[in-house]
Tab-separated table of C-alpha atoms in Angstrom:
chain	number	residue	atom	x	y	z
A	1	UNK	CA	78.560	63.005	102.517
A	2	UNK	CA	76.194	62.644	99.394
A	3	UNK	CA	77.761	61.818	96.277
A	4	UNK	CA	81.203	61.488	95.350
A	5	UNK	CA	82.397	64.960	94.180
A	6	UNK	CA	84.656	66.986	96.060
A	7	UNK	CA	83.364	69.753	97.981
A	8	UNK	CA	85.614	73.023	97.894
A	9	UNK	CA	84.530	76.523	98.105
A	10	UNK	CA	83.938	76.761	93.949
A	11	UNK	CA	81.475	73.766	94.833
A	12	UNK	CA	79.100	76.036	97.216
A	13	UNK	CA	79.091	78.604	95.225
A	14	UNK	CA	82.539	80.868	95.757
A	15	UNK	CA	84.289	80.863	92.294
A	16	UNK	CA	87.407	82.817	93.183
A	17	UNK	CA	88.889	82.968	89.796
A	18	UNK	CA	85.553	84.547	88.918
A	19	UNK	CA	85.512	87.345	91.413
A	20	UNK	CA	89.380	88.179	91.247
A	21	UNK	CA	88.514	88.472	87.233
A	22	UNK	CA	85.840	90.791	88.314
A	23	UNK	CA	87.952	92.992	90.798
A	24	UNK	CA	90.570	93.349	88.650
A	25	UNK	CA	88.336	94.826	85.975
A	26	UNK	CA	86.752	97.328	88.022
A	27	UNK	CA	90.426	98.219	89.672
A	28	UNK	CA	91.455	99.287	86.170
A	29	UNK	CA	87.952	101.158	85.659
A	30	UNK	CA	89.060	103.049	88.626
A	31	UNK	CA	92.688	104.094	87.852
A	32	UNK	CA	90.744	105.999	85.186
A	33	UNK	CA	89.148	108.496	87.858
A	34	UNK	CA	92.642	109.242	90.066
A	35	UNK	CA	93.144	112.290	89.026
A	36	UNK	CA	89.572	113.949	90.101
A	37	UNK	CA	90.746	114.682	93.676
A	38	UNK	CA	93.641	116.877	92.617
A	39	UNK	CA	91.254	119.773	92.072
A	40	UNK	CA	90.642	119.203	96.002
A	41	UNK	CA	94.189	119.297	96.735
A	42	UNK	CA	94.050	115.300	96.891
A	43	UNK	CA	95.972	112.789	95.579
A	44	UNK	CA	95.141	108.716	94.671
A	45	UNK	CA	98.123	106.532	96.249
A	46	UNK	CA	96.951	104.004	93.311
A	47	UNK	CA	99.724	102.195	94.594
A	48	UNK	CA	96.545	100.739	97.511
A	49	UNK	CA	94.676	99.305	94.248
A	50	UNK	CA	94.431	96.214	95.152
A	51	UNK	CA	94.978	96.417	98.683
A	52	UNK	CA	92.164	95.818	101.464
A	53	UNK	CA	91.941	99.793	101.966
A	54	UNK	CA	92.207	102.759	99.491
A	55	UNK	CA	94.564	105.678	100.259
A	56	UNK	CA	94.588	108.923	99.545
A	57	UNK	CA	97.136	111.517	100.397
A	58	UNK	CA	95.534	114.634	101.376
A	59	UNK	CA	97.006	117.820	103.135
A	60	UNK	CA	100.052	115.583	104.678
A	61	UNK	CA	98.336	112.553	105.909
A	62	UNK	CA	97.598	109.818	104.271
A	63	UNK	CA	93.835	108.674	104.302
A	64	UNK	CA	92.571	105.259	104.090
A	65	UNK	CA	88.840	104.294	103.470
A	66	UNK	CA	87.390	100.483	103.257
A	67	UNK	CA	83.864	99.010	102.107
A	68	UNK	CA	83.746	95.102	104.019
A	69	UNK	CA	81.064	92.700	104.818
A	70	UNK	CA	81.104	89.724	107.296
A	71	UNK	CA	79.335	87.503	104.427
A	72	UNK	CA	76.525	84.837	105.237
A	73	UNK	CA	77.715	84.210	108.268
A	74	UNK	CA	75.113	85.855	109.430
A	75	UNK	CA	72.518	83.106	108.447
A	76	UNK	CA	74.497	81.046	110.801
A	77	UNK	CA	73.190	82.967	113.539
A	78	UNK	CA	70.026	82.828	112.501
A	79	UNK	CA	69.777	79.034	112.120
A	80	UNK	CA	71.251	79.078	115.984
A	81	UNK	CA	68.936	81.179	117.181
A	82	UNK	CA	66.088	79.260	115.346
A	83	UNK	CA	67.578	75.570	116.654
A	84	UNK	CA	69.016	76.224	120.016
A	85	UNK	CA	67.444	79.508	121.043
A	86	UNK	CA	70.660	81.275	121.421
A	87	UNK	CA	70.900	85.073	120.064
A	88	UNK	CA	74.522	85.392	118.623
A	89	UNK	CA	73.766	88.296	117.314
A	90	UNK	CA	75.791	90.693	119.091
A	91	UNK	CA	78.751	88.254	118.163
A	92	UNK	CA	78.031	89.326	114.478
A	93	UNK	CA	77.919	93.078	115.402
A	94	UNK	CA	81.398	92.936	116.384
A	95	UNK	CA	82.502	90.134	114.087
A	96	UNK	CA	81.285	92.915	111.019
A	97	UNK	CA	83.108	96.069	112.662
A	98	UNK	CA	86.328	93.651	112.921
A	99	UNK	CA	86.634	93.052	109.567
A	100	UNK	CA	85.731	96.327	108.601
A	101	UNK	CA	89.204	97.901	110.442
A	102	UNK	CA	91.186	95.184	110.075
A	103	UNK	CA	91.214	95.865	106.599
A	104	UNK	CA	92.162	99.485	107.546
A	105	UNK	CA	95.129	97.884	109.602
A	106	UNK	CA	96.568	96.155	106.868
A	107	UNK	CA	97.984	99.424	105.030
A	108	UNK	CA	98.913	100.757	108.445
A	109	UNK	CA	95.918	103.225	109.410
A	110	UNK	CA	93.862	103.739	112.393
A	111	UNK	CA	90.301	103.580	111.908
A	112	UNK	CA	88.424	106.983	112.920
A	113	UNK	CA	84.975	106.223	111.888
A	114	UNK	CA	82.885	103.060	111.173
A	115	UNK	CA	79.598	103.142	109.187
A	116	UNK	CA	77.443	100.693	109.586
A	117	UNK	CA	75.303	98.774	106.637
A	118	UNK	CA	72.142	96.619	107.441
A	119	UNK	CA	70.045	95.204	104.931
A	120	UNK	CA	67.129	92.952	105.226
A	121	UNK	CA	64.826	91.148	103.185
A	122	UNK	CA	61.393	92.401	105.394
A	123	UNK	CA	60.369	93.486	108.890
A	124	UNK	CA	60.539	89.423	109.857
A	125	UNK	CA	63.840	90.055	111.015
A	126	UNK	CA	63.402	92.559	113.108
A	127	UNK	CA	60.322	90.974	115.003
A	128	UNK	CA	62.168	88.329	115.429
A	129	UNK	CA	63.123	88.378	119.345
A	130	UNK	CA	65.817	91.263	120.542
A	131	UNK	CA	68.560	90.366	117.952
A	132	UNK	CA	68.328	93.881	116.475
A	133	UNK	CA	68.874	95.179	119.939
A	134	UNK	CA	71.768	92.046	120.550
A	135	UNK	CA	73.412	93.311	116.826
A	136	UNK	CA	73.774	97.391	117.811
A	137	UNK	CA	75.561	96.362	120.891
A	138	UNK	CA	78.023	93.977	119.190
A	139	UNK	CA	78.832	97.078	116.664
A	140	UNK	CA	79.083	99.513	119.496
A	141	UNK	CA	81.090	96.979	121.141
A	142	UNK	CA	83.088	96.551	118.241
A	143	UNK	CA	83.580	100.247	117.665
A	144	UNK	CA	84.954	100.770	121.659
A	145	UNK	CA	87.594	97.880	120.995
A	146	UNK	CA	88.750	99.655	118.202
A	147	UNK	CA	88.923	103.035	119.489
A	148	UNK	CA	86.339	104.207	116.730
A	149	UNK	CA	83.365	106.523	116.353
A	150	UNK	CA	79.789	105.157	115.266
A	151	UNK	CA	79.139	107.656	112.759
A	152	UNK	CA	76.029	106.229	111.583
A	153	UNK	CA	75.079	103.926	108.402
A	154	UNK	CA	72.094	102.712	106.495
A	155	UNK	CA	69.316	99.555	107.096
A	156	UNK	CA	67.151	99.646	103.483
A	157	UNK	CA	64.600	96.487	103.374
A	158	UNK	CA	65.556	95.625	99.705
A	159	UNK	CA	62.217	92.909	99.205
A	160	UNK	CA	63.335	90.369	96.542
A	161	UNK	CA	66.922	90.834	96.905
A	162	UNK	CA	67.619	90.147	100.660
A	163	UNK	CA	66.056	86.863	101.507
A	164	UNK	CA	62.702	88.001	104.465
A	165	UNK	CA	64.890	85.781	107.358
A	166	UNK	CA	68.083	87.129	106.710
A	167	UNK	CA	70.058	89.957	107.202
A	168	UNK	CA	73.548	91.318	105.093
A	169	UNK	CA	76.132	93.330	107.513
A	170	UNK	CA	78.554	95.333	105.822
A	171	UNK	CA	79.902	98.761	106.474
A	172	UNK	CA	82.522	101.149	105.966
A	173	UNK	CA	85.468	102.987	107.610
A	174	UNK	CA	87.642	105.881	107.614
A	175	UNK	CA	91.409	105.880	109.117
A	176	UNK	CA	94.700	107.756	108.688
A	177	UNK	CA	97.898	106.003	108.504
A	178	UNK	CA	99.855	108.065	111.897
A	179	UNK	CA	102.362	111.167	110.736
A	180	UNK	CA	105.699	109.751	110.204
A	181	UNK	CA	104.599	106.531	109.439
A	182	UNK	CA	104.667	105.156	105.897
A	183	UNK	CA	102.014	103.462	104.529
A	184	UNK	CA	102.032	99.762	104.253
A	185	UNK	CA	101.922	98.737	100.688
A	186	UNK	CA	104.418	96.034	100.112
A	187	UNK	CA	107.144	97.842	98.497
A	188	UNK	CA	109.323	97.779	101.583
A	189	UNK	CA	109.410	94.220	101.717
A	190	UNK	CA	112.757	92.377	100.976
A	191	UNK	CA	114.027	88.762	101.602
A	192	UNK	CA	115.096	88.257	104.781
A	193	UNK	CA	111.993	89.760	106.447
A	194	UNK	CA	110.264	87.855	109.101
A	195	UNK	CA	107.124	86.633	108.860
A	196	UNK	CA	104.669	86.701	112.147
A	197	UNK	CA	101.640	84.567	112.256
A	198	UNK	CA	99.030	86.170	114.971
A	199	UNK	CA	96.320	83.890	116.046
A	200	UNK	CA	92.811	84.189	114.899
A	201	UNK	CA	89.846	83.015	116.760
A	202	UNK	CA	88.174	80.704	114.831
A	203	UNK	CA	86.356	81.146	111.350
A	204	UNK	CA	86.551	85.215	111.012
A	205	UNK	CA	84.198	86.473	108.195
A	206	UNK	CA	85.309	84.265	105.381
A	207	UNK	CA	84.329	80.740	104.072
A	208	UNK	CA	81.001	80.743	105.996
A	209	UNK	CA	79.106	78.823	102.834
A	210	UNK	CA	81.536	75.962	103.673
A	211	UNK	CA	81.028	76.234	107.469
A	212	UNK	CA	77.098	75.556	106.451
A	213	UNK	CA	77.724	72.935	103.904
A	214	UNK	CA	79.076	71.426	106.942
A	215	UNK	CA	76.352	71.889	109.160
A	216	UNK	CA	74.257	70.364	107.165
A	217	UNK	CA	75.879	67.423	106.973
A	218	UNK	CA	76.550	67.113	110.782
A	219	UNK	CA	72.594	67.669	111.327
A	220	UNK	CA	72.972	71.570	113.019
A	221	UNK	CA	74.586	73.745	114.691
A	222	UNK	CA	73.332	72.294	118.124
A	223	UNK	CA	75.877	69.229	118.116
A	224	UNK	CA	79.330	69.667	120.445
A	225	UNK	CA	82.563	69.319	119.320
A	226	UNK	CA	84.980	66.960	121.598
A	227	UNK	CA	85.696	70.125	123.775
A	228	UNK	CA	81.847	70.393	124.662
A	229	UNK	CA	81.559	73.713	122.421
A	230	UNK	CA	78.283	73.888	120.858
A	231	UNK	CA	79.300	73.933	117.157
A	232	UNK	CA	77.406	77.273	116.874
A	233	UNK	CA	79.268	78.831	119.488
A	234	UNK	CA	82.899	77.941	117.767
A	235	UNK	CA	81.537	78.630	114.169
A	236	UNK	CA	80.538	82.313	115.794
A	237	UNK	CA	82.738	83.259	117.696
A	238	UNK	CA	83.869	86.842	116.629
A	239	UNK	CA	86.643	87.521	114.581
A	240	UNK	CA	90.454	89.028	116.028
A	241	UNK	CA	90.435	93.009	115.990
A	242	UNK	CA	93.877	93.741	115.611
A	243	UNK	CA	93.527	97.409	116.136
A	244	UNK	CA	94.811	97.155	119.524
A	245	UNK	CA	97.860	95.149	117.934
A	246	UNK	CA	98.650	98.053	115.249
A	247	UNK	CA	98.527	100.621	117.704
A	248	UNK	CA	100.384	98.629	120.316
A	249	UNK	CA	103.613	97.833	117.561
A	250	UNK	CA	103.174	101.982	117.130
A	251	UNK	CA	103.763	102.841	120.467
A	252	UNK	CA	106.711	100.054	120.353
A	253	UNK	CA	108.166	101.525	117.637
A	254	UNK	CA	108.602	98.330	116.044
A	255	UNK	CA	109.274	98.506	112.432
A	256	UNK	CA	106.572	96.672	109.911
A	257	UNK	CA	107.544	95.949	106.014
A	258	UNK	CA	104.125	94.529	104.927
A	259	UNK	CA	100.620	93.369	107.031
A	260	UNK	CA	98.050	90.999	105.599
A	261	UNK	CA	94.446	90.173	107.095
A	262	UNK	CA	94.258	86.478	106.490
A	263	UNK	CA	90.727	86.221	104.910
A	264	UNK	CA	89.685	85.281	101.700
A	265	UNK	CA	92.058	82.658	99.746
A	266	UNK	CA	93.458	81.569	103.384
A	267	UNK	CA	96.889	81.859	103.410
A	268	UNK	CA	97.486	82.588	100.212
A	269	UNK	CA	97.500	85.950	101.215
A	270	UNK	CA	100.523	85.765	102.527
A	271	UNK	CA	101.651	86.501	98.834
A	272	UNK	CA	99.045	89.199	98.567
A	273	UNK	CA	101.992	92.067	97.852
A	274	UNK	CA	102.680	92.914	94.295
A	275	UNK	CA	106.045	91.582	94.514
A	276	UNK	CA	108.175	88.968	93.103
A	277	UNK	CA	109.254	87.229	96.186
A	278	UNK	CA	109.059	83.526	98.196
A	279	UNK	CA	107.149	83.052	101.507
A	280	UNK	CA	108.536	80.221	103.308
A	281	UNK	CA	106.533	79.318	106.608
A	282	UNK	CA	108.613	76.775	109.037
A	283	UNK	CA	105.606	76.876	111.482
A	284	UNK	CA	102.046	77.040	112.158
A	285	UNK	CA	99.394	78.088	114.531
A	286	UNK	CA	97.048	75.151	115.596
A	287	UNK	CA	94.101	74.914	113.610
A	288	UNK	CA	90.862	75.993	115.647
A	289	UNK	CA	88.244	73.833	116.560
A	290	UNK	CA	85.385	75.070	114.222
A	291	UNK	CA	87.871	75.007	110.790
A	292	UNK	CA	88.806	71.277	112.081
A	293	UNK	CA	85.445	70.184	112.027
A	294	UNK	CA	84.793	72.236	108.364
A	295	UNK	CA	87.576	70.331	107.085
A	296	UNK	CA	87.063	66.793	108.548
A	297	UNK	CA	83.583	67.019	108.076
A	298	UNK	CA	83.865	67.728	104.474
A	299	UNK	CA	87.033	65.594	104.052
A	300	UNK	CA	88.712	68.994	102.394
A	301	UNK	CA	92.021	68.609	100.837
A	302	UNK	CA	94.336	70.461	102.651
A	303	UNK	CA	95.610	72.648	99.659
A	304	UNK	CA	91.742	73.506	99.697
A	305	UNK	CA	91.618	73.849	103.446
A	306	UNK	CA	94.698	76.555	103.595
A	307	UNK	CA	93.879	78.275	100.210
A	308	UNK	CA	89.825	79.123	101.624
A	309	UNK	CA	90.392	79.618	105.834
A	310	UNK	CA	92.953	81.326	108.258
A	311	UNK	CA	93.921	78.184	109.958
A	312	UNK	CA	94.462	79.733	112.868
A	313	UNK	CA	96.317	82.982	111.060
A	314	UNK	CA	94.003	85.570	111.564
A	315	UNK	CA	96.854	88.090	109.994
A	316	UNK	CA	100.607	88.023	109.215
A	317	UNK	CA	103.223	90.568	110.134
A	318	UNK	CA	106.464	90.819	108.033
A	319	UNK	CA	109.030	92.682	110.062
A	320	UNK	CA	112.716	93.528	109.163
A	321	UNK	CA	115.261	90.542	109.891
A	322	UNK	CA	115.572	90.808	113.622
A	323	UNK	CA	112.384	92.261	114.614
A	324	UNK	CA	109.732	89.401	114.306
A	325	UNK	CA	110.225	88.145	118.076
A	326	UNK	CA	109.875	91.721	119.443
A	327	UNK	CA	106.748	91.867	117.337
A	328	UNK	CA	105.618	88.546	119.319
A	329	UNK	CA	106.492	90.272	122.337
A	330	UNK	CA	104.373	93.498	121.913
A	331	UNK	CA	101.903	91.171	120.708
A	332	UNK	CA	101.803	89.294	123.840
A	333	UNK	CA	101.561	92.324	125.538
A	334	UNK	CA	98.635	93.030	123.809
A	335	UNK	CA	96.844	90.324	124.492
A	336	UNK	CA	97.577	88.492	121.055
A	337	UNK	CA	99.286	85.174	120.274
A	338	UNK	CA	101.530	85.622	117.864
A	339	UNK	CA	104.653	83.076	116.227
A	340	UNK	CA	107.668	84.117	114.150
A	341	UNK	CA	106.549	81.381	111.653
A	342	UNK	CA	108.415	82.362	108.664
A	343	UNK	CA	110.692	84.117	106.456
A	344	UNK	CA	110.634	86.144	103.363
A	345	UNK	CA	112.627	84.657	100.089
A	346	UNK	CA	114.484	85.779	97.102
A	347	UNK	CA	113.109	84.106	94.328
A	348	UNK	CA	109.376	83.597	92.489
A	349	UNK	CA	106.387	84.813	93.974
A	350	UNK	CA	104.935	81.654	95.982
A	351	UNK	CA	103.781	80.458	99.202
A	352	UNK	CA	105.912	77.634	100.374
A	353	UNK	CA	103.479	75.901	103.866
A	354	UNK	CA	106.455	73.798	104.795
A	355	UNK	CA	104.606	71.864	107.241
A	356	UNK	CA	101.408	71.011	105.549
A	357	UNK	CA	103.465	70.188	102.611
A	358	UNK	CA	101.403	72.637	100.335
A	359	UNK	CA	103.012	75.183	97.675
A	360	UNK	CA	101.104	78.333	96.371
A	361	UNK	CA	102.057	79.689	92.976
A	362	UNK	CA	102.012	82.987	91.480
A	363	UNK	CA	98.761	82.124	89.465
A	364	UNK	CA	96.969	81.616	92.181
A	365	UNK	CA	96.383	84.747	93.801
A	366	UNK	CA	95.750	87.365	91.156
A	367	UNK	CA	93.994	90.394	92.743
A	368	UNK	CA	95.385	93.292	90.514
């Protein structure tokens, strides 16, 4: 590695402190419009500000709509197809639509419709082999595993903004939270909750300008890691959709305080609830493959390495006292893997990673 300066995620670019700033800011430019649905007969659950889906309650149900993108993960894909010949494009299809609606998931809705955003730099991408044809079956893939309708979406060519190789995913979607249910916002959560750890499948749709820091110092994405996986493969592999999950606890009946997609600031999400309580985690998931070789290969620190990637977390489930090994159960059932890993505190708002030896504080996860 070049140089003696640490790498982290500010390093390549990803200033968190910078963008929560930035999200808080337009959160309270928002608050200011909540009451322009009540003509309509809706109204704003502001309490979701701040949350990875907006709600709004509207003839008896509550609504819940989310904007996501997968990131630059997609120039991963890209750079594989380019080195190794390998279209990994479908991958990214459904890699997009699952972290579209697991978003949705984490306030306890359904998804109902997924829109679909893709923006390119110029028609290079497109004549580029079948990828475009590889991409719409991942998202109609990724819309069946979810139990979701392609509505449809938008692809503008934005010249001078989108680089001509590349290509940004994003898209939208549009859930309801099931009659009965409540919505899950973080103000039933109380100590003594469990706290269930469900396995993710590698890197998901965050820290992707670290993954290619790291590629570039291994020399590509055509190298194997010790299992034989081409490194493209494991850094591409599509993320968890835990709609299947949600629905599954539903049908269960097993009761949820609080869900959190582990994405962005790793597991300091765990704390993502506006609430004044302690996370204590007893265990953890193994880490996956692909984030091993991010974090050996760039010698992360491992407060750095579990405040920027999942881990192996893909989301956490905090379930009354009692309830977090049913919730494995289910999960099982399901088809996830899934640990009671954890408890819910009395005391200040903190992340406590008892066996990595790392502590979050309060001040390090400000989102609202």
């Amino acid at each position: 590695m070049a140089g003696d300066e640490p790498i982290t995620y500010r390093a390549v670019g990803v200033d968190y402190d910078l963008l929560d700033a930035g999200k808080r800011a337009a959160i309270a430019a928002a608050l200011a419009t909540s009451s322009f649905g009540q003509a309509r007969g809706a109204t704003a659950v502001d309490a979701s500000r701040g949350e990875p889906a907006f709600l709004v309650r509207f003839h008896g149900l509550h609504l819940a709509m989310v904007l996501e993108c997968l990131g630059t993960k997609s120039m991963l894909a890209r750079q594989f197809q380019e080195e190794a010949g390998i279209d990994r494009f479908e991958w990214t299809g459904l890699d997009t639509v699952a972290a579209i609606v697991n978003d949705l998931c984490s306030v306890g809705a359904l998804p109902l419709v997924v829109n679909a955003y893709f923006a390119t730099g110029s028609d290079r991408w497109y004549a580029a082999g079948d990828r475009f044809s590889s991409l719409v079956r991942g998202w109609q893939a990724g819309c069946e595993q979810a139990g979701a309708i392609w509505g449809g979406g938008e692809s503008p060519m934005l010249h001078g903004i989108v680089a001509d190789d590349e290509i940004d995913l994003a898209g939208s979607a549009f859930g309801f939270v099931p009659e009965g249910r409540p919505p899950l916002l973080g103000d039933r959560l109380q100590a003594g909750d469990e706290i269930v750890l469900v396995a993710s499948t590698g890197l998901h749709a965050n820290g992707a300008s670290l993954a290619r820091r790291a590629v570039a110092e291994a020399g590509g994405l055509s190298v194997r890691l010790a299992d034989g996986t081409l490194l493209g493969d494991a850094l591409l592999a599509p993320s968890a959709s835990y709609v299947r999950l949600l629905d599954s606890l539903y049908r269960a009946d097993v009761p949820l305080s609080y869900i959190s997609h582990i994405t962005g600031h790793g597991l300091r999400k765990l704390m993502r609830a506006n609430r004044e309580l302690s996370y204590r985690i007893t265990a953890l998931p193994p880490v996956p493959p692909a984030l091993q070789f991010i974090v050996d290969t760039l010698r992360l620190p491992v407060e750095e390495a579990y405040g920027t990637f999942n881990m192996g977390a893909g989301l956490a489930l905090f379930c009354p006292a009692g309830e977090g090994r049913r919730a494995v159960e289910v999960a099982a059932g399901a088809g996830y893997e899934a640990m009671v890993a954890g408890v819910v505190e009395a005391g200040p708002r903190r992340v406590l990673l008892e066996p990595v030896g790392v502590t979050f504080q309060d001040e390090e996860l400000q989102l609202r």
